[in-house]
Amino acid sequence: EVELVESGGGSVQAGSSLTLGCTASGPTSDEATMGWYRQVAGEHCELVSSISRFGNPYYLESVEGRFTISRDSAENTVHLQMTNLKPEDSAVYYCAADLTGLGLRKTALVGGDDFDAWGQGTQVTVSS
């Protein structure tokens, strides 16, 4: 079973920066595409960014140029550096790992399903 432990998050002013961290453990966790979802409405989440085991990144259009995802394969850790934060970036952010080899979906419900593993979530609040 893949387990994800998140770090980071908090409350900041608009224009500030935050870095989220996620460490994965368990079988094949070093091969999984990993990324970050954020909760947008009810139980619905959008994929903010992801990175494959080969280092190929994906970014949600609204965060392109402001967020940077990176991966330390030796440590099985993924970081999401968030700069120039906006109030609309406020959300609970969840680290996720794909268990299928097919990548993370662009939308999901909180907690995912049998095809991915999720962390417990970390709150990001950006005030104007």
PDB file of C-alpha atoms in Angstrom:
ATOM      1  CA  GLU A   1       0.000   0.000   0.000  1.00  0.00           C
ATOM      2  CA  VAL A   2       1.341   3.411  -0.996  1.00  0.00           C
ATOM      3  CA  GLU A   3       1.247   5.987   1.776  1.00  0.00           C
ATOM      4  CA  LEU A   4       1.631   9.730   1.271  1.00  0.00           C
ATOM      5  CA  VAL A   5       2.675  12.202   3.952  1.00  0.00           C
ATOM      6  CA  GLU A   6       2.235  15.882   3.195  1.00  0.00           C
ATOM      7  CA  SER A   7       3.923  18.943   4.632  1.00  0.00           C
ATOM      8  CA  GLY A   8       3.631  22.666   4.102  1.00  0.00           C
ATOM      9  CA  GLY A   9       0.542  24.729   3.624  1.00  0.00           C
ATOM     10  CA  GLY A  10      -0.638  27.602   5.785  1.00  0.00           C
ATOM     11  CA  SER A  11      -2.083  31.089   5.614  1.00  0.00           C
ATOM     12  CA  VAL A  12      -0.377  33.821   3.611  1.00  0.00           C
ATOM     13  CA  GLN A  13      -1.044  37.144   1.949  1.00  0.00           C
ATOM     14  CA  ALA A  14      -1.674  37.430  -1.774  1.00  0.00           C
ATOM     15  CA  GLY A  15       1.581  37.588  -3.697  1.00  0.00           C
ATOM     16  CA  SER A  16       3.375  35.358  -1.200  1.00  0.00           C
ATOM     17  CA  SER A  17       4.915  31.939  -1.745  1.00  0.00           C
ATOM     18  CA  LEU A  18       4.441  28.531  -0.166  1.00  0.00           C
ATOM     19  CA  THR A  19       5.962  25.140  -0.807  1.00  0.00           C
ATOM     20  CA  LEU A  20       4.080  21.891  -0.321  1.00  0.00           C
ATOM     21  CA  GLY A  21       5.945  18.620   0.169  1.00  0.00           C
ATOM     22  CA  CYS A  22       4.825  15.028  -0.178  1.00  0.00           C
ATOM     23  CA  THR A  23       6.778  11.899   0.672  1.00  0.00           C
ATOM     24  CA  ALA A  24       5.640   8.544  -0.670  1.00  0.00           C
ATOM     25  CA  SER A  25       6.354   5.110   0.720  1.00  0.00           C
ATOM     26  CA  GLY A  26       5.279   1.644  -0.322  1.00  0.00           C
ATOM     27  CA  PRO A  27       5.560  -0.656  -3.314  1.00  0.00           C
ATOM     28  CA  THR A  28       6.335   0.955  -6.689  1.00  0.00           C
ATOM     29  CA  SER A  29       5.891   4.436  -5.234  1.00  0.00           C
ATOM     30  CA  ASP A  30       9.085   5.519  -6.975  1.00  0.00           C
ATOM     31  CA  GLU A  31       7.516   4.720 -10.355  1.00  0.00           C
ATOM     32  CA  ALA A  32       4.191   6.442  -9.868  1.00  0.00           C
ATOM     33  CA  THR A  33       3.119   9.715 -11.393  1.00  0.00           C
ATOM     34  CA  MET A  34       2.585  12.029  -8.441  1.00  0.00           C
ATOM     35  CA  GLY A  35       0.793  15.294  -8.167  1.00  0.00           C
ATOM     36  CA  TRP A  36      -1.426  17.686  -6.277  1.00  0.00           C
ATOM     37  CA  TYR A  37      -5.175  18.106  -6.379  1.00  0.00           C
ATOM     38  CA  ARG A  38      -7.104  20.890  -4.750  1.00  0.00           C
ATOM     39  CA  GLN A  39     -10.677  20.803  -3.581  1.00  0.00           C
ATOM     40  CA  VAL A  40     -12.792  23.251  -5.522  1.00  0.00           C
ATOM     41  CA  ALA A  41     -16.455  22.533  -4.781  1.00  0.00           C
ATOM     42  CA  GLY A  42     -17.933  19.994  -2.424  1.00  0.00           C
ATOM     43  CA  GLU A  43     -16.003  16.787  -2.900  1.00  0.00           C
ATOM     44  CA  HIS A  44     -14.749  17.736  -6.345  1.00  0.00           C
ATOM     45  CA  CYS A  45     -11.061  18.295  -6.924  1.00  0.00           C
ATOM     46  CA  GLU A  46      -9.006  19.566  -9.836  1.00  0.00           C
ATOM     47  CA  LEU A  47      -5.505  18.436 -10.684  1.00  0.00           C
ATOM     48  CA  VAL A  48      -3.211  21.392 -10.094  1.00  0.00           C
ATOM     49  CA  SER A  49       0.045  19.797 -11.151  1.00  0.00           C
ATOM     50  CA  SER A  50       1.639  16.406 -11.638  1.00  0.00           C
ATOM     51  CA  ILE A  51       4.994  14.944 -12.537  1.00  0.00           C
ATOM     52  CA  SER A  52       5.785  11.577 -14.051  1.00  0.00           C
ATOM     53  CA  ARG A  53       8.611   9.347 -12.946  1.00  0.00           C
ATOM     54  CA  PHE A  54      10.469  10.660 -16.002  1.00  0.00           C
ATOM     55  CA  GLY A  55      10.053  14.237 -14.783  1.00  0.00           C
ATOM     56  CA  ASN A  56       7.395  15.322 -17.252  1.00  0.00           C
ATOM     57  CA  PRO A  57       5.231  18.003 -15.623  1.00  0.00           C
ATOM     58  CA  TYR A  58       1.617  19.029 -16.045  1.00  0.00           C
ATOM     59  CA  TYR A  59       0.125  22.305 -14.822  1.00  0.00           C
ATOM     60  CA  LEU A  60      -3.403  23.575 -14.577  1.00  0.00           C
ATOM     61  CA  GLU A  61      -3.619  26.596 -16.855  1.00  0.00           C
ATOM     62  CA  SER A  62      -4.424  28.997 -14.013  1.00  0.00           C
ATOM     63  CA  VAL A  63      -1.207  28.136 -12.159  1.00  0.00           C
ATOM     64  CA  GLU A  64       1.109  27.918 -15.161  1.00  0.00           C
ATOM     65  CA  GLY A  65       4.102  30.174 -14.606  1.00  0.00           C
ATOM     66  CA  ARG A  66       3.408  30.535 -10.867  1.00  0.00           C
ATOM     67  CA  PHE A  67       3.696  26.956  -9.602  1.00  0.00           C
ATOM     68  CA  THR A  68       6.627  24.606 -10.098  1.00  0.00           C
ATOM     69  CA  ILE A  69       6.570  20.898  -9.367  1.00  0.00           C
ATOM     70  CA  SER A  70       9.729  18.932  -8.735  1.00  0.00           C
ATOM     71  CA  ARG A  71      10.575  15.395  -7.802  1.00  0.00           C
ATOM     72  CA  ASP A  72      13.390  13.813  -5.825  1.00  0.00           C
ATOM     73  CA  SER A  73      13.308  10.199  -6.874  1.00  0.00           C
ATOM     74  CA  ALA A  74      15.942   9.152  -4.361  1.00  0.00           C
ATOM     75  CA  GLU A  75      13.781  10.448  -1.509  1.00  0.00           C
ATOM     76  CA  ASN A  76      10.424   9.630  -3.140  1.00  0.00           C
ATOM     77  CA  THR A  77       9.425  13.207  -2.504  1.00  0.00           C
ATOM     78  CA  VAL A  78       7.516  15.695  -4.609  1.00  0.00           C
ATOM     79  CA  HIS A  79       7.445  19.428  -3.967  1.00  0.00           C
ATOM     80  CA  LEU A  80       5.048  22.041  -5.268  1.00  0.00           C
ATOM     81  CA  GLN A  81       6.514  25.513  -5.110  1.00  0.00           C
ATOM     82  CA  MET A  82       3.724  28.071  -5.285  1.00  0.00           C
ATOM     83  CA  THR A  83       4.583  31.693  -5.959  1.00  0.00           C
ATOM     84  CA  ASN A  84       2.515  34.829  -6.469  1.00  0.00           C
ATOM     85  CA  LEU A  85      -0.362  33.165  -4.670  1.00  0.00           C
ATOM     86  CA  LYS A  86      -3.869  34.486  -5.256  1.00  0.00           C
ATOM     87  CA  PRO A  87      -6.979  34.260  -3.081  1.00  0.00           C
ATOM     88  CA  GLU A  88      -8.476  31.879  -5.637  1.00  0.00           C
ATOM     89  CA  ASP A  89      -5.640  29.445  -4.885  1.00  0.00           C
ATOM     90  CA  SER A  90      -7.108  28.934  -1.421  1.00  0.00           C
ATOM     91  CA  ALA A  91      -8.161  25.315  -0.987  1.00  0.00           C
ATOM     92  CA  VAL A  92      -7.310  22.044   0.652  1.00  0.00           C
ATOM     93  CA  TYR A  93      -4.465  20.548  -1.374  1.00  0.00           C
ATOM     94  CA  TYR A  94      -4.066  16.779  -1.615  1.00  0.00           C
ATOM     95  CA  CYS A  95      -0.996  14.884  -2.718  1.00  0.00           C
ATOM     96  CA  ALA A  96      -1.832  11.916  -4.931  1.00  0.00           C
ATOM     97  CA  ALA A  97       0.009   9.055  -6.592  1.00  0.00           C
ATOM     98  CA  ASP A  98      -1.178   7.113  -9.611  1.00  0.00           C
ATOM     99  CA  LEU A  99      -1.191   3.360  -9.088  1.00  0.00           C
ATOM    100  CA  THR A 100      -2.073   2.350 -12.638  1.00  0.00           C
ATOM    101  CA  GLY A 101       0.706   3.800 -14.769  1.00  0.00           C
ATOM    102  CA  LEU A 102      -1.899   5.766 -16.719  1.00  0.00           C
ATOM    103  CA  GLY A 103      -1.363   9.071 -14.953  1.00  0.00           C
ATOM    104  CA  LEU A 104      -3.578  11.185 -12.712  1.00  0.00           C
ATOM    105  CA  ARG A 105      -6.973  12.328 -13.968  1.00  0.00           C
ATOM    106  CA  LYS A 106      -7.674  16.031 -14.402  1.00  0.00           C
ATOM    107  CA  THR A 107     -10.606  15.859 -11.967  1.00  0.00           C
ATOM    108  CA  ALA A 108     -11.427  13.563  -9.075  1.00  0.00           C
ATOM    109  CA  LEU A 109     -13.430  13.263  -5.913  1.00  0.00           C
ATOM    110  CA  VAL A 110     -11.669  13.724  -2.569  1.00  0.00           C
ATOM    111  CA  GLY A 111      -9.838  10.560  -1.646  1.00  0.00           C
ATOM    112  CA  GLY A 112      -9.640   9.259  -5.188  1.00  0.00           C
ATOM    113  CA  ASP A 113     -10.469   5.622  -5.839  1.00  0.00           C
ATOM    114  CA  ASP A 114      -8.779   2.235  -6.116  1.00  0.00           C
ATOM    115  CA  PHE A 115      -6.534   3.523  -8.899  1.00  0.00           C
ATOM    116  CA  ASP A 116      -4.659   6.131  -6.881  1.00  0.00           C
ATOM    117  CA  ALA A 117      -3.439   6.938  -3.383  1.00  0.00           C
ATOM    118  CA  TRP A 118      -4.116  10.229  -1.614  1.00  0.00           C
ATOM    119  CA  GLY A 119      -2.622  12.071   1.342  1.00  0.00           C
ATOM    120  CA  GLN A 120      -4.623  13.569   4.165  1.00  0.00           C
ATOM    121  CA  GLY A 121      -4.725  17.077   2.700  1.00  0.00           C
ATOM    122  CA  THR A 122      -3.229  20.389   3.751  1.00  0.00           C
ATOM    123  CA  GLN A 123      -4.978  23.757   3.882  1.00  0.00           C
ATOM    124  CA  VAL A 124      -3.709  26.707   1.871  1.00  0.00           C
ATOM    125  CA  THR A 125      -5.360  30.045   2.604  1.00  0.00           C
ATOM    126  CA  VAL A 126      -4.469  33.181   0.664  1.00  0.00           C
ATOM    127  CA  SER A 127      -5.898  36.459   1.853  1.00  0.00           C
ATOM    128  CA  SER A 128      -6.136  39.595  -0.224  1.00  0.00           C
TER     129      SER A 128
END
